[in-house]
PDB file of C-alpha atoms in Angstrom:
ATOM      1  CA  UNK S   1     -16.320 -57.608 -36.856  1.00 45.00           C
ATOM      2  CA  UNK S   2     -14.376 -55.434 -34.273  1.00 46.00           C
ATOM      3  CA  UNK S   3     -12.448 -54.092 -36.844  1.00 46.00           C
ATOM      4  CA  UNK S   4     -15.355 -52.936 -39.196  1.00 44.00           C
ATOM      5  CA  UNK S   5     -17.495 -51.309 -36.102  1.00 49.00           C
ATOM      6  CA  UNK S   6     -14.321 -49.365 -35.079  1.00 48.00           C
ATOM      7  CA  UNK S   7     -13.687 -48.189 -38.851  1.00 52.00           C
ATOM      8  CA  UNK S   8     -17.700 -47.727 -38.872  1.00 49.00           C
ATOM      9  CA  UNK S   9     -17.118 -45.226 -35.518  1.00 52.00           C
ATOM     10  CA  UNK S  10     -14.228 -43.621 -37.947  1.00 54.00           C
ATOM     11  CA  UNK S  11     -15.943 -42.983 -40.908  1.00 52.00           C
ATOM     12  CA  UNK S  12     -19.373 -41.568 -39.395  1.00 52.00           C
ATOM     13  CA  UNK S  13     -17.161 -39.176 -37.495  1.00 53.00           C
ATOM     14  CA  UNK S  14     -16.101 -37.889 -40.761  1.00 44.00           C
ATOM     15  CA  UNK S  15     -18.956 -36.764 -41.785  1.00 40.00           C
ATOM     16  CA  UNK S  16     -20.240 -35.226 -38.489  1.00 40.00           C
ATOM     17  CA  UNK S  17     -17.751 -32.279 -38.198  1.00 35.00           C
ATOM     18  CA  UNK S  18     -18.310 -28.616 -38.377  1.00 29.00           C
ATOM     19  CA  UNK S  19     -21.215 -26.517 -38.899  1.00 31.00           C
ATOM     20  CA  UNK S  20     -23.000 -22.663 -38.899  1.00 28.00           C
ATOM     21  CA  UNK S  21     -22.499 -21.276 -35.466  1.00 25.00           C
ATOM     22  CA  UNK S  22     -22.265 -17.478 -34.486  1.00 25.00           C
ATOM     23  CA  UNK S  23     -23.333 -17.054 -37.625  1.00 28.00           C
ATOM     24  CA  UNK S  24     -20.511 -18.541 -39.733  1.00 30.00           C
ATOM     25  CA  UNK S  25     -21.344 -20.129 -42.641  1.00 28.00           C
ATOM     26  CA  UNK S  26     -19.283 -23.500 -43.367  1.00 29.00           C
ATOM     27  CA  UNK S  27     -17.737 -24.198 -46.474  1.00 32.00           C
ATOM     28  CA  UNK S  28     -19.036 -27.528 -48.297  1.00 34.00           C
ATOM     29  CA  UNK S  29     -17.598 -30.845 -47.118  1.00 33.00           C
ATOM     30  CA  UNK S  30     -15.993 -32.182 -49.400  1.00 32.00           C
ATOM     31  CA  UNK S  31       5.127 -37.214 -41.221  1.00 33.00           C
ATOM     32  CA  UNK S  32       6.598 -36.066 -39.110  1.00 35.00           C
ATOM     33  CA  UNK S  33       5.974 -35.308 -35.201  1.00 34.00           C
ATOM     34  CA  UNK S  34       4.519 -31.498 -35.899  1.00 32.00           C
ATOM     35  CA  UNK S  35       7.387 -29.672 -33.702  1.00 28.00           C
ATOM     36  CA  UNK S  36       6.436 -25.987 -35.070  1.00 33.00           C
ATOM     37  CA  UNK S  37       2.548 -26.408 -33.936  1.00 33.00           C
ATOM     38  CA  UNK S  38       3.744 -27.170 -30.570  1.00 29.00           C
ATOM     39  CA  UNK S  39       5.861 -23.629 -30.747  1.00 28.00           C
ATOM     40  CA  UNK S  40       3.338 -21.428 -31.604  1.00 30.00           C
ATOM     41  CA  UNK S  41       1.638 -19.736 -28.894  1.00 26.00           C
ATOM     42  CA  UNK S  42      -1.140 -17.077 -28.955  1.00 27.00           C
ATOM     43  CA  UNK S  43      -1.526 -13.282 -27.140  1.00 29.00           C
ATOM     44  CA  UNK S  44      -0.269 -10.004 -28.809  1.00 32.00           C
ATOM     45  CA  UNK S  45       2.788  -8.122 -28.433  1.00 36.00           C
ATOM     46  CA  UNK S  46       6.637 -10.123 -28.551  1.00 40.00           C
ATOM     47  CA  UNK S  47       8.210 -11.536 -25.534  1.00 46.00           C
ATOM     48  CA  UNK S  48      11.967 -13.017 -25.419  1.00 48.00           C
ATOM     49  CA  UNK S  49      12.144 -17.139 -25.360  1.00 50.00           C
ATOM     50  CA  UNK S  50      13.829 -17.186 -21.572  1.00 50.00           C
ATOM     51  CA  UNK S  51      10.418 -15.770 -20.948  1.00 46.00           C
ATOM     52  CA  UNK S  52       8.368 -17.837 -22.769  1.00 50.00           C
ATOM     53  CA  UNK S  53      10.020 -20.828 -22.040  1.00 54.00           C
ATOM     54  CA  UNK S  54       9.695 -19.542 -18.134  1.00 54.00           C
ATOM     55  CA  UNK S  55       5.674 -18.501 -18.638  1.00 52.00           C
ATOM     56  CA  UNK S  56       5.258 -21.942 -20.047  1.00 58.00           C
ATOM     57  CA  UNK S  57       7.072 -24.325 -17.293  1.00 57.00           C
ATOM     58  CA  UNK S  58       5.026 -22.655 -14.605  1.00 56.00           C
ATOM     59  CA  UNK S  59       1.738 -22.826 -16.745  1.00 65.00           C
ATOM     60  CA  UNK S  60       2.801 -26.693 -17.034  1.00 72.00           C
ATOM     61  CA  UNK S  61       3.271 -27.123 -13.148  1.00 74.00           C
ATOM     62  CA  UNK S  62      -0.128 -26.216 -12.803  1.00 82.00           C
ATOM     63  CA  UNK S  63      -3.103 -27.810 -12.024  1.00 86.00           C
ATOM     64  CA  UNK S  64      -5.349 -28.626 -15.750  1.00 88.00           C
ATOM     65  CA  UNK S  65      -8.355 -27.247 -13.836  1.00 89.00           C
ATOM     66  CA  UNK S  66      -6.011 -23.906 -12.276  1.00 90.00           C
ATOM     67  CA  UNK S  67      -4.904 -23.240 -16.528  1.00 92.00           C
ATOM     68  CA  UNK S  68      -8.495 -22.272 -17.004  1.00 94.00           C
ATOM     69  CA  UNK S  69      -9.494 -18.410 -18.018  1.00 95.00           C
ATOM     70  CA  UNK S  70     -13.193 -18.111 -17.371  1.00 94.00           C
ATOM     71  CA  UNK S  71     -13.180 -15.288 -19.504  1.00 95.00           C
ATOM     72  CA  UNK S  72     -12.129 -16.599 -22.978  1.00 96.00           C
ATOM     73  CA  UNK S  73     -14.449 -15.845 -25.338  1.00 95.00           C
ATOM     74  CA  UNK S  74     -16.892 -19.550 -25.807  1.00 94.00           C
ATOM     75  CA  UNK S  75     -16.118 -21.026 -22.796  1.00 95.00           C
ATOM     76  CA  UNK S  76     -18.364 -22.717 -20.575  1.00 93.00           C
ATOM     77  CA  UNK S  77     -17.220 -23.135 -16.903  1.00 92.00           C
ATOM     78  CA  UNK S  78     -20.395 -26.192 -16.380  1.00 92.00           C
ATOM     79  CA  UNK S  79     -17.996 -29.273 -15.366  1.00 92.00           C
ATOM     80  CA  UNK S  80     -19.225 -32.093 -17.718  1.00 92.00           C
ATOM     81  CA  UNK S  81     -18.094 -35.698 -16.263  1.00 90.00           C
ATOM     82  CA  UNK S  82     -17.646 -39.086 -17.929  1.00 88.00           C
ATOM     83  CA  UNK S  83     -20.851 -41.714 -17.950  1.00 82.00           C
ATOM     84  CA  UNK S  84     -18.924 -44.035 -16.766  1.00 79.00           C
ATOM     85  CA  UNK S  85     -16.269 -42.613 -14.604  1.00 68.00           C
ATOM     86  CA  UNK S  86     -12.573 -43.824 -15.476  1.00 65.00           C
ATOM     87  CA  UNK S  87     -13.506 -45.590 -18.707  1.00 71.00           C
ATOM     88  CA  UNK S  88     -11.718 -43.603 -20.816  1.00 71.00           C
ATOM     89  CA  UNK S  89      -8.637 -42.781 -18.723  1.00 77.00           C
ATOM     90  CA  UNK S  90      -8.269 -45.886 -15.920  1.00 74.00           C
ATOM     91  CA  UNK S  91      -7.086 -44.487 -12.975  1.00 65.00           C
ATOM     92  CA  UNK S  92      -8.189 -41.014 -13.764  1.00 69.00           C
ATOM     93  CA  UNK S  93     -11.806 -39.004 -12.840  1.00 64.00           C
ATOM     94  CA  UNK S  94     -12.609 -37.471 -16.494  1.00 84.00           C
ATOM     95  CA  UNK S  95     -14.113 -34.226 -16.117  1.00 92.00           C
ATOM     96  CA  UNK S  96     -14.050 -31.324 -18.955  1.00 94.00           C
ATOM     97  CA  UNK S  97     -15.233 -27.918 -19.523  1.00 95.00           C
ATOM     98  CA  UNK S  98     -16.155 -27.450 -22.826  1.00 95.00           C
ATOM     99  CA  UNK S  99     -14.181 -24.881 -25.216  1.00 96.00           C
ATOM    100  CA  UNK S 100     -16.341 -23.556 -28.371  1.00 95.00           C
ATOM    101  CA  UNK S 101     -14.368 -23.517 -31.205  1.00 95.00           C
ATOM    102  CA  UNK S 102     -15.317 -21.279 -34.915  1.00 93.00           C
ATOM    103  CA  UNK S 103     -17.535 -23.048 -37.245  1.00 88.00           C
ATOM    104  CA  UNK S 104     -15.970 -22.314 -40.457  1.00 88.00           C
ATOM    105  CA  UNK S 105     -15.194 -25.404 -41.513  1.00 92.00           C
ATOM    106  CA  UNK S 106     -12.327 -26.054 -39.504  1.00 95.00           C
ATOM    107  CA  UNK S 107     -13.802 -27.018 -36.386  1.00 94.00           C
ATOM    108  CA  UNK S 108     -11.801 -30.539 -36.055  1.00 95.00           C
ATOM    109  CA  UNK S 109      -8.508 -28.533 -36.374  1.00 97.00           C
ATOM    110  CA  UNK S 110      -9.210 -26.377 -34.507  1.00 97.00           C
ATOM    111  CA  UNK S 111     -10.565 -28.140 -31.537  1.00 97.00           C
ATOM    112  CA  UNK S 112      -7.139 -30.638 -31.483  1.00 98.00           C
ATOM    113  CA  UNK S 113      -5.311 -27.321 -31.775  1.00 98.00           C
ATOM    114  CA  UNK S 114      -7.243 -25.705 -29.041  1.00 97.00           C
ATOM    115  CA  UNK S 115      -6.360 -29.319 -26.623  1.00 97.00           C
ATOM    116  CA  UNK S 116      -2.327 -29.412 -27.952  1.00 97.00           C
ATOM    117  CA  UNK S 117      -2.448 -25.789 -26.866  1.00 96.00           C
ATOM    118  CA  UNK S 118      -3.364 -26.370 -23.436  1.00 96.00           C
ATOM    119  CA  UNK S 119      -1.889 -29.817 -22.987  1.00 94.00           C
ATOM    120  CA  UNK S 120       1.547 -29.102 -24.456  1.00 94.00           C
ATOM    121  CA  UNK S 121       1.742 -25.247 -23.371  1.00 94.00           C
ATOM    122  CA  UNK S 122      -0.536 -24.818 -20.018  1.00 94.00           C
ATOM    123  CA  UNK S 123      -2.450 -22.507 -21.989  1.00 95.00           C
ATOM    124  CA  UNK S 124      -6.237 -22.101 -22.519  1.00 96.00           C
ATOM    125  CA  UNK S 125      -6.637 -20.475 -25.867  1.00 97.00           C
ATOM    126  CA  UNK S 126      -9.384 -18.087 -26.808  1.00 95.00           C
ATOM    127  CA  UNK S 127     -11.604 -19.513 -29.770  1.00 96.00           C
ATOM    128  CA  UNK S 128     -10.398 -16.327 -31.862  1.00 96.00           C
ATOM    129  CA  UNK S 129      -6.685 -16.288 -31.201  1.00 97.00           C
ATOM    130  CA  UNK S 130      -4.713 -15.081 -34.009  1.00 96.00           C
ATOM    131  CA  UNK S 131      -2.648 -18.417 -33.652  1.00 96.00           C
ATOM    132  CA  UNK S 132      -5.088 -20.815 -34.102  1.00 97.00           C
ATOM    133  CA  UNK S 133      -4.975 -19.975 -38.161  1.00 96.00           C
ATOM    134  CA  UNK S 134      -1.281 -20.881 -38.372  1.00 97.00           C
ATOM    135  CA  UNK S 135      -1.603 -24.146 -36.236  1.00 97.00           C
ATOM    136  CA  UNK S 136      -4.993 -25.036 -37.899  1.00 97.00           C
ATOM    137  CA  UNK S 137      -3.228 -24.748 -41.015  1.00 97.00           C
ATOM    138  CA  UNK S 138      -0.239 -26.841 -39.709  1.00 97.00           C
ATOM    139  CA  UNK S 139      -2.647 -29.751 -38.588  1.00 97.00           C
ATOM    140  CA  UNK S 140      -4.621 -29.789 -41.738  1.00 97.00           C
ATOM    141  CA  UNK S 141      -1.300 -29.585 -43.905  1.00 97.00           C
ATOM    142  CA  UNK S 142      -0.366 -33.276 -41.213  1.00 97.00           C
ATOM    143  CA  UNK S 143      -3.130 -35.141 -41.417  1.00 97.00           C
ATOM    144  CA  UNK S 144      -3.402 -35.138 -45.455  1.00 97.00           C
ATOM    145  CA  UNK S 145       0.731 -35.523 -45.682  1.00 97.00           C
ATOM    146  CA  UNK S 146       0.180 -38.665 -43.497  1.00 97.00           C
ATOM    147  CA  UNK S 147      -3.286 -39.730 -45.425  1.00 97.00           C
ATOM    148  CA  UNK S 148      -1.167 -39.323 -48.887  1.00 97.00           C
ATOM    149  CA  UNK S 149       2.390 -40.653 -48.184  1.00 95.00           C
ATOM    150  CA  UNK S 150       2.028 -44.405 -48.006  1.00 94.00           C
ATOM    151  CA  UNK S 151      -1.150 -45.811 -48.867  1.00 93.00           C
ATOM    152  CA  UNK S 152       0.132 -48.907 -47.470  1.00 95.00           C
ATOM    153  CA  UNK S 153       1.012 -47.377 -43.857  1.00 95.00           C
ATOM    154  CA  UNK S 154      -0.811 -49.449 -41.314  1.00 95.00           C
ATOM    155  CA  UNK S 155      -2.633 -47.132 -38.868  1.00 95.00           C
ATOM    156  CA  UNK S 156      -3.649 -47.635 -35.035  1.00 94.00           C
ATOM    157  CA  UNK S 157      -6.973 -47.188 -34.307  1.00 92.00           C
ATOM    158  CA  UNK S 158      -7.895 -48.238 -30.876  1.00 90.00           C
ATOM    159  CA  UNK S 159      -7.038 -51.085 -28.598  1.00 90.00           C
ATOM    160  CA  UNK S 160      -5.263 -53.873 -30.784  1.00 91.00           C
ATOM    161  CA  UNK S 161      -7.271 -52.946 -34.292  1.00 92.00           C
ATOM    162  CA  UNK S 162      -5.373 -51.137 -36.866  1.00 93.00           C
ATOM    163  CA  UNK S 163      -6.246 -50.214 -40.867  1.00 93.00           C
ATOM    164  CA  UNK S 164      -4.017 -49.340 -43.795  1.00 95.00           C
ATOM    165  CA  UNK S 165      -4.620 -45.876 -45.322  1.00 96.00           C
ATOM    166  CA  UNK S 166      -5.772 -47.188 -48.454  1.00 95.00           C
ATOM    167  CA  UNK S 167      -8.903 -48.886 -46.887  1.00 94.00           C
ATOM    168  CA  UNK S 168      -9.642 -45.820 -44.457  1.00 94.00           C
ATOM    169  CA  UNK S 169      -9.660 -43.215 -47.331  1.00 95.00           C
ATOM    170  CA  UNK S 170     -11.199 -45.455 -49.643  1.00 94.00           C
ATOM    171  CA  UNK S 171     -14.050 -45.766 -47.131  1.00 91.00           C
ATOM    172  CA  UNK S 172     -14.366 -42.118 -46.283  1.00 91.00           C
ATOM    173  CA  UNK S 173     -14.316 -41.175 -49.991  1.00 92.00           C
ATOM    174  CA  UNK S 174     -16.796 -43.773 -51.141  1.00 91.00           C
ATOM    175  CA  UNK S 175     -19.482 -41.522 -48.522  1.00 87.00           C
ATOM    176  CA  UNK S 176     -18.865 -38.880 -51.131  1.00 89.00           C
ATOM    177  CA  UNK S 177     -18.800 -40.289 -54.401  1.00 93.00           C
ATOM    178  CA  UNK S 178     -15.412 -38.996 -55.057  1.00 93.00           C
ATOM    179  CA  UNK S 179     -12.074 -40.997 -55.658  1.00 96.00           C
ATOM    180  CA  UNK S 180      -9.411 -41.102 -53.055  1.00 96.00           C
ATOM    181  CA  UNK S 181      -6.951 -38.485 -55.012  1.00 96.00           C
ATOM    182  CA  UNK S 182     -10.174 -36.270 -55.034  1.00 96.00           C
ATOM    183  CA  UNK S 183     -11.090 -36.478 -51.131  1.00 96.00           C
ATOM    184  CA  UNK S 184      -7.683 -36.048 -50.043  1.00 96.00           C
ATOM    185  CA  UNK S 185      -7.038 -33.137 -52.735  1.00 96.00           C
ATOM    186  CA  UNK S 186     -10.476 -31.243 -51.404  1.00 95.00           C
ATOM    187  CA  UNK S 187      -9.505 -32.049 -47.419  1.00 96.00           C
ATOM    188  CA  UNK S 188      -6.253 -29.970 -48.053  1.00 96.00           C
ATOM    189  CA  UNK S 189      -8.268 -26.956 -48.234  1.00 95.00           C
ATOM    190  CA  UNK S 190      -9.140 -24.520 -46.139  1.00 94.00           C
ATOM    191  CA  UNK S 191     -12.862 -24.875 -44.305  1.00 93.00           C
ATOM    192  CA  UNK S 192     -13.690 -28.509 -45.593  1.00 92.00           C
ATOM    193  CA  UNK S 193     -15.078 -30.615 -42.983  1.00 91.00           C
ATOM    194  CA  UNK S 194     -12.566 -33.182 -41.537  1.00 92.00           C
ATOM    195  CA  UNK S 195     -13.733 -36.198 -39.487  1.00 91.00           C
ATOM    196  CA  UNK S 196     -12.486 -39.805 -38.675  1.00 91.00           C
ATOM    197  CA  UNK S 197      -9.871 -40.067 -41.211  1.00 94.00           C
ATOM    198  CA  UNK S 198      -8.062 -37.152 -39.860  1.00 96.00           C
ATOM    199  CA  UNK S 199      -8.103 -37.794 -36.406  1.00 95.00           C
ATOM    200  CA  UNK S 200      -6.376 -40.837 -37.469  1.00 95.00           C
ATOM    201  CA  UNK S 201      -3.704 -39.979 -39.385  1.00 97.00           C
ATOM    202  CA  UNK S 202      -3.313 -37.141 -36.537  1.00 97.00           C
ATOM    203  CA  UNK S 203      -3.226 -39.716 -33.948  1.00 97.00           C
ATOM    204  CA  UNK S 204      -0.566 -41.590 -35.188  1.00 97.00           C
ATOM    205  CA  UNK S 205       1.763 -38.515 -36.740  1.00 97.00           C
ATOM    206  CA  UNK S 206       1.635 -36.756 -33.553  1.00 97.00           C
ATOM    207  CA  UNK S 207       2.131 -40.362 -31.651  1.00 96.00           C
ATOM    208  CA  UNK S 208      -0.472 -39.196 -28.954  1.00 95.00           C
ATOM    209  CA  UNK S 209      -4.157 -40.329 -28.674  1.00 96.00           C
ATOM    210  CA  UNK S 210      -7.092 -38.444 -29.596  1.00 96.00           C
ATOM    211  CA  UNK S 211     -10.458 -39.407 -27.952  1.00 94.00           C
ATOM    212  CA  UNK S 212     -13.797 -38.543 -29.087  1.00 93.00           C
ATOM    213  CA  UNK S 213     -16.844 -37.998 -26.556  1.00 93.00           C
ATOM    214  CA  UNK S 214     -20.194 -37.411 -27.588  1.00 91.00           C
ATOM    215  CA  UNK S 215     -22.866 -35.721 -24.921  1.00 89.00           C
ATOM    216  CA  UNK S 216     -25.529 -37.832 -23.646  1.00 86.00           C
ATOM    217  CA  UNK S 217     -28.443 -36.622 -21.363  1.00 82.00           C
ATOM    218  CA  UNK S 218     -28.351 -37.658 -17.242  1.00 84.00           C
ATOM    219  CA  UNK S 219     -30.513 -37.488 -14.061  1.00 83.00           C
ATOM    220  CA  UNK S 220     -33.328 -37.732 -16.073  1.00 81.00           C
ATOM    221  CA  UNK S 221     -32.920 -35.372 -18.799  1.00 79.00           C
ATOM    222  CA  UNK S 222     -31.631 -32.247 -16.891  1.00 77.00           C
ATOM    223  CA  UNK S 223     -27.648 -32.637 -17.392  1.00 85.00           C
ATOM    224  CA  UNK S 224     -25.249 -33.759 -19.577  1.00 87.00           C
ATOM    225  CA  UNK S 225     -22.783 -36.402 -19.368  1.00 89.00           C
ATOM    226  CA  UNK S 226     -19.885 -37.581 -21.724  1.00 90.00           C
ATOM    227  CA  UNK S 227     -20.171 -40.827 -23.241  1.00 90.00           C
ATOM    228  CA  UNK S 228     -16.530 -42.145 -24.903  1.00 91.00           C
ATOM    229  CA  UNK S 229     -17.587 -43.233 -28.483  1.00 88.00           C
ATOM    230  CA  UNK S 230     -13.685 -43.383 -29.959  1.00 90.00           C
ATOM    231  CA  UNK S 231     -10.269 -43.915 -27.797  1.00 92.00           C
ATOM    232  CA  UNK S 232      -8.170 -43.310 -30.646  1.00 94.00           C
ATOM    233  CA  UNK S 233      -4.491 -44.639 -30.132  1.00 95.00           C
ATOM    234  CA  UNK S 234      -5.201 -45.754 -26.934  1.00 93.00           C
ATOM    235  CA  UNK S 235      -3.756 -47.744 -25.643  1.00 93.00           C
ATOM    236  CA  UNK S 236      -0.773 -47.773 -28.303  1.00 94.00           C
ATOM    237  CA  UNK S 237       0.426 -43.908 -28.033  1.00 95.00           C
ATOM    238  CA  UNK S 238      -0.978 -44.000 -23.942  1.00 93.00           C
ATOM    239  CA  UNK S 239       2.715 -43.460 -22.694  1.00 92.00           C
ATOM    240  CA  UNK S 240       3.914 -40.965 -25.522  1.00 91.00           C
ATOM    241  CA  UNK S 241       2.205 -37.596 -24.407  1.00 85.00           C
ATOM    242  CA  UNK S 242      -1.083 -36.473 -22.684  1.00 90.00           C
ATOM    243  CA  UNK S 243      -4.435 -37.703 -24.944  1.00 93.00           C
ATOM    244  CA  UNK S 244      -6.478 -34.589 -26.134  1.00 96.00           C
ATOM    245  CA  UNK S 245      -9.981 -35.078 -25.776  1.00 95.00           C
ATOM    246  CA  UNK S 246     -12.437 -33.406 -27.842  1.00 95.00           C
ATOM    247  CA  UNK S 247     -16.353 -33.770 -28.608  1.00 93.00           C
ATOM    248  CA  UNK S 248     -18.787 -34.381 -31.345  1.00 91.00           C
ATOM    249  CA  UNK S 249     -22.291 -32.420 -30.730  1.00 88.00           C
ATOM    250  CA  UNK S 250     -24.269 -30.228 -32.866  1.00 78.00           C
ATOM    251  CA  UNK S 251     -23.726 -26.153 -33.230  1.00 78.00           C
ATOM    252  CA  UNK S 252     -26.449 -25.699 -29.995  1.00 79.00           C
ATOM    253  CA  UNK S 253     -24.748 -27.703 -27.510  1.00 83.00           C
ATOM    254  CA  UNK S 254     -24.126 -26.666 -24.781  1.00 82.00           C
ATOM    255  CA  UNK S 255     -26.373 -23.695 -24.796  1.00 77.00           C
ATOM    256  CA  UNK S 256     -29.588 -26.577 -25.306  1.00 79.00           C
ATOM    257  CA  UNK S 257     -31.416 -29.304 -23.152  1.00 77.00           C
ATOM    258  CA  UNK S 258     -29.870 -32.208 -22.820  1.00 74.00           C
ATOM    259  CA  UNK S 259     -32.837 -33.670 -24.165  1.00 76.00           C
ATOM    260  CA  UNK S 260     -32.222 -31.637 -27.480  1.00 74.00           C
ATOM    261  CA  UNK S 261     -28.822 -31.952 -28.465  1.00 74.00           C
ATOM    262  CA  UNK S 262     -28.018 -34.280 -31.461  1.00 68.00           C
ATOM    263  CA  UNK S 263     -25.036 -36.486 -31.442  1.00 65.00           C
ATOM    264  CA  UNK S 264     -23.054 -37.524 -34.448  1.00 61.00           C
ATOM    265  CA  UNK S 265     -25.405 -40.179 -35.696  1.00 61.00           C
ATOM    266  CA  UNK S 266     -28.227 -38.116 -35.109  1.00 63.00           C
ATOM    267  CA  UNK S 267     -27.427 -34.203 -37.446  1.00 59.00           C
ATOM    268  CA  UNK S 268     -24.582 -33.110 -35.153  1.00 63.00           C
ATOM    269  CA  UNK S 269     -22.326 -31.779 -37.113  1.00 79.00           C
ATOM    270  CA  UNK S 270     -19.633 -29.886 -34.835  1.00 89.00           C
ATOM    271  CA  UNK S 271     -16.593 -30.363 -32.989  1.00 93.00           C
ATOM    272  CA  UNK S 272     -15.731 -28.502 -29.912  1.00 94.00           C
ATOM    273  CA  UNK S 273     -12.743 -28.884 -27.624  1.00 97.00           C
ATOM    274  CA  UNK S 274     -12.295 -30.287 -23.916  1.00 96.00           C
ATOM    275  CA  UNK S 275     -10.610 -28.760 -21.639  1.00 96.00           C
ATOM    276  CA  UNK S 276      -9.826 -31.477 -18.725  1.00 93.00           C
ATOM    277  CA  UNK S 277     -10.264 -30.812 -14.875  1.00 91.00           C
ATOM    278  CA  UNK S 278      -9.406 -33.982 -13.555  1.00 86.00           C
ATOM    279  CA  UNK S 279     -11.992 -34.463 -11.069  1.00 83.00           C
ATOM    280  CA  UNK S 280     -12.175 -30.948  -9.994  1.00 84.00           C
ATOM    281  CA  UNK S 281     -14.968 -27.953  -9.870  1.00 86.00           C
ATOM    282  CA  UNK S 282     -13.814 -24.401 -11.245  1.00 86.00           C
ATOM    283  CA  UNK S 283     -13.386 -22.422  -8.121  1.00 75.00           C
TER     284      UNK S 283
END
C-alpha cells in the first residue's frame, strides 16, 4: 500500500508540470552522472577556467541565502518556510525563495537546472539565461536515457520503496493512452511536459535527491507555507550531494492569494524552482 501511494504521488506529478505563463504557450503533453550540465555556467562574454574555477569556490563558500541576486528577472525575495519545520531536511530550518522558471514546456527541466545551478555552482541563474537551453536539453536527453536503458532497473523512490522502470512508465503512459515506446519517444522532445517519471530517473542518474513541495495557505489564509508532498531519494542519495528542491503550483503562484493557488491535484500545472535560505531573511 506504501508503495502504490508513493508511485500514486509519482505519477500525478507527471501530469501537473508546465503551463502558459508570461504569455508562453506550452506545447502539448504528451546513465551516467551528467558531468557536462554541472560545467555549464551562464553570463555573457568568455572568462579563463583559473577564473571560473576561482568565481565558483568563493560563490560555494557562501552563505545559500548571500548567492541570491534580487534582481534576476522572476524572482521573488518573500521567504516561504516549511509547514512543518525540519520535516523534509532533519536538522535543517527549510526556507526558500521562489525562482520562476519559462513555461514552455520545459518547466521541470528547467527548474532542476535552475537548483543544480545554484547548488553545484553558487550561482542564482536568471530564468532567461542563455545556458539554461543547453542544460535543459542535457537533463531531458538523462532522464529518457535512464527511463529507456533497462526496463528492469530498479529505481529509489523515497524512504525504503523502490519501482522498476517498466512499472513506472507503464503507469505514466497508461494516463495517456499511449504505449511505453510512444511516451518515452514524445518526452524526448523539446517542450513536452515532464513530471514524476522524470524526476525519478533524474534522481537516481544524478545520485542526489529531488524533493517536491507544493504551497499550502497559513495564518489563516494570508501566507503561504510549503508542504513536502515527495522526498525523492531521500534518504538513499542523502549523503551523495545537496537535494534540490523544487515546487509544484499553478502559473499564478506566487503573484495570487494563498487562498487561490491550485496545487497539483487541484489544475496546477507548473513547476518553479527553490532557491534555499536555510533559516534566513534576505537582507
Amino acid at each position: 500500500e506504501a508503495m502504490r501511494n508513493v508511485l500514486l504521488v509519482a505519477v500525478a506529478i507527471a501530469s501537473a508540470c508546465a503551463s502558459k505563463i508570461f504569455g508562453s504557450k506550452v506545447a502539448s503533453r504528451t546513465t551516467e552522472v551528467l558531468h557536462p550540465l554541472l560545467q555549464i555556467r551562464g553570463g555573457g562574454g568568455t572568462e579563463s577556467s583559473s577564473l571560473q574555477s576561482g568565481i565558483k569556490r568563493k560563490r560555494l563558500n557562501e552563505e545559500p541565502a548571500d548567492r541570491i541576486v534580487r534582481t534576476r528577472r522572476g524572482f521573488f525575495p518573500k521567504v516561504l518556510s516549511e509547514q512543518e519545520p525540519q520535516t523534509s531536511s532533519p536538522g535543517e530550518n527549510s526556507t526558500f525563495c521562489v525562482q520562476q522558471v519559462q513555461g514552455t514546456g520545459d518547466c521541470l527541466f528547467h527548474s532542476i537546472a535552475i537548483g543544480m545551478a545554484f547548488a553545484d555552482e553558487g550561482t542564482h541563474l536568471d530564468m532567461y539565461d542563455s545556458s539554461l537551453v543547453q542544460r535543459v536539453r542535457a537533463l531531458r536527453d538523462l532522464a529518457v536515457d535512464t527511463l529507456t536503458a533497462d526496463g528492469n532497473l530498479s529505481l529509489h523512490l523515497e524512504g525504503e520503496e523502490r519501482i522498476a522502470v517498466h512499472e513506472l512508465v507503464a503507469a505514466a503512459a497508461e494516463q495517456y493512452s499511449m504505449s511505453a515506446e510512444q511516451y518515452c519517444s514524445s518526452m524526448r522532445q523539446k517542450g513536452v511536459w515532464g513530471g514524476g517519471p522524470e524526476i525519478l530517473a533524474l534522481v537516481n542518474a544524478l545520485r542526489r535527491p529531488i524533493h517536491v513541495f507544493e504551497p499550502v495557505a497559513a495564518c489563516n489564509g494570508t501566507s503561504f507555507q510549503l508542504q513536502l508532498c515527495g522526498a525523492f531519494g531521500s534518504p538513499c542519495y542523502d549523503s551523495c550531494g545537496d537535494r534540490v528542491c523544487i515546487i509544484a503550483a499553478d502559473d499564478k503562484f506566487p503573484e495570487c492569494k494563498p487562498t487561490e493557488v491550485k496545487r497539483h491535484g487541484e489544475g496546477g500545472n507548473h513547476f518553479l524552482a527553490l532557491l534555499p535560505t536555510c533559516g534566513r531573511e534576505l537582507t
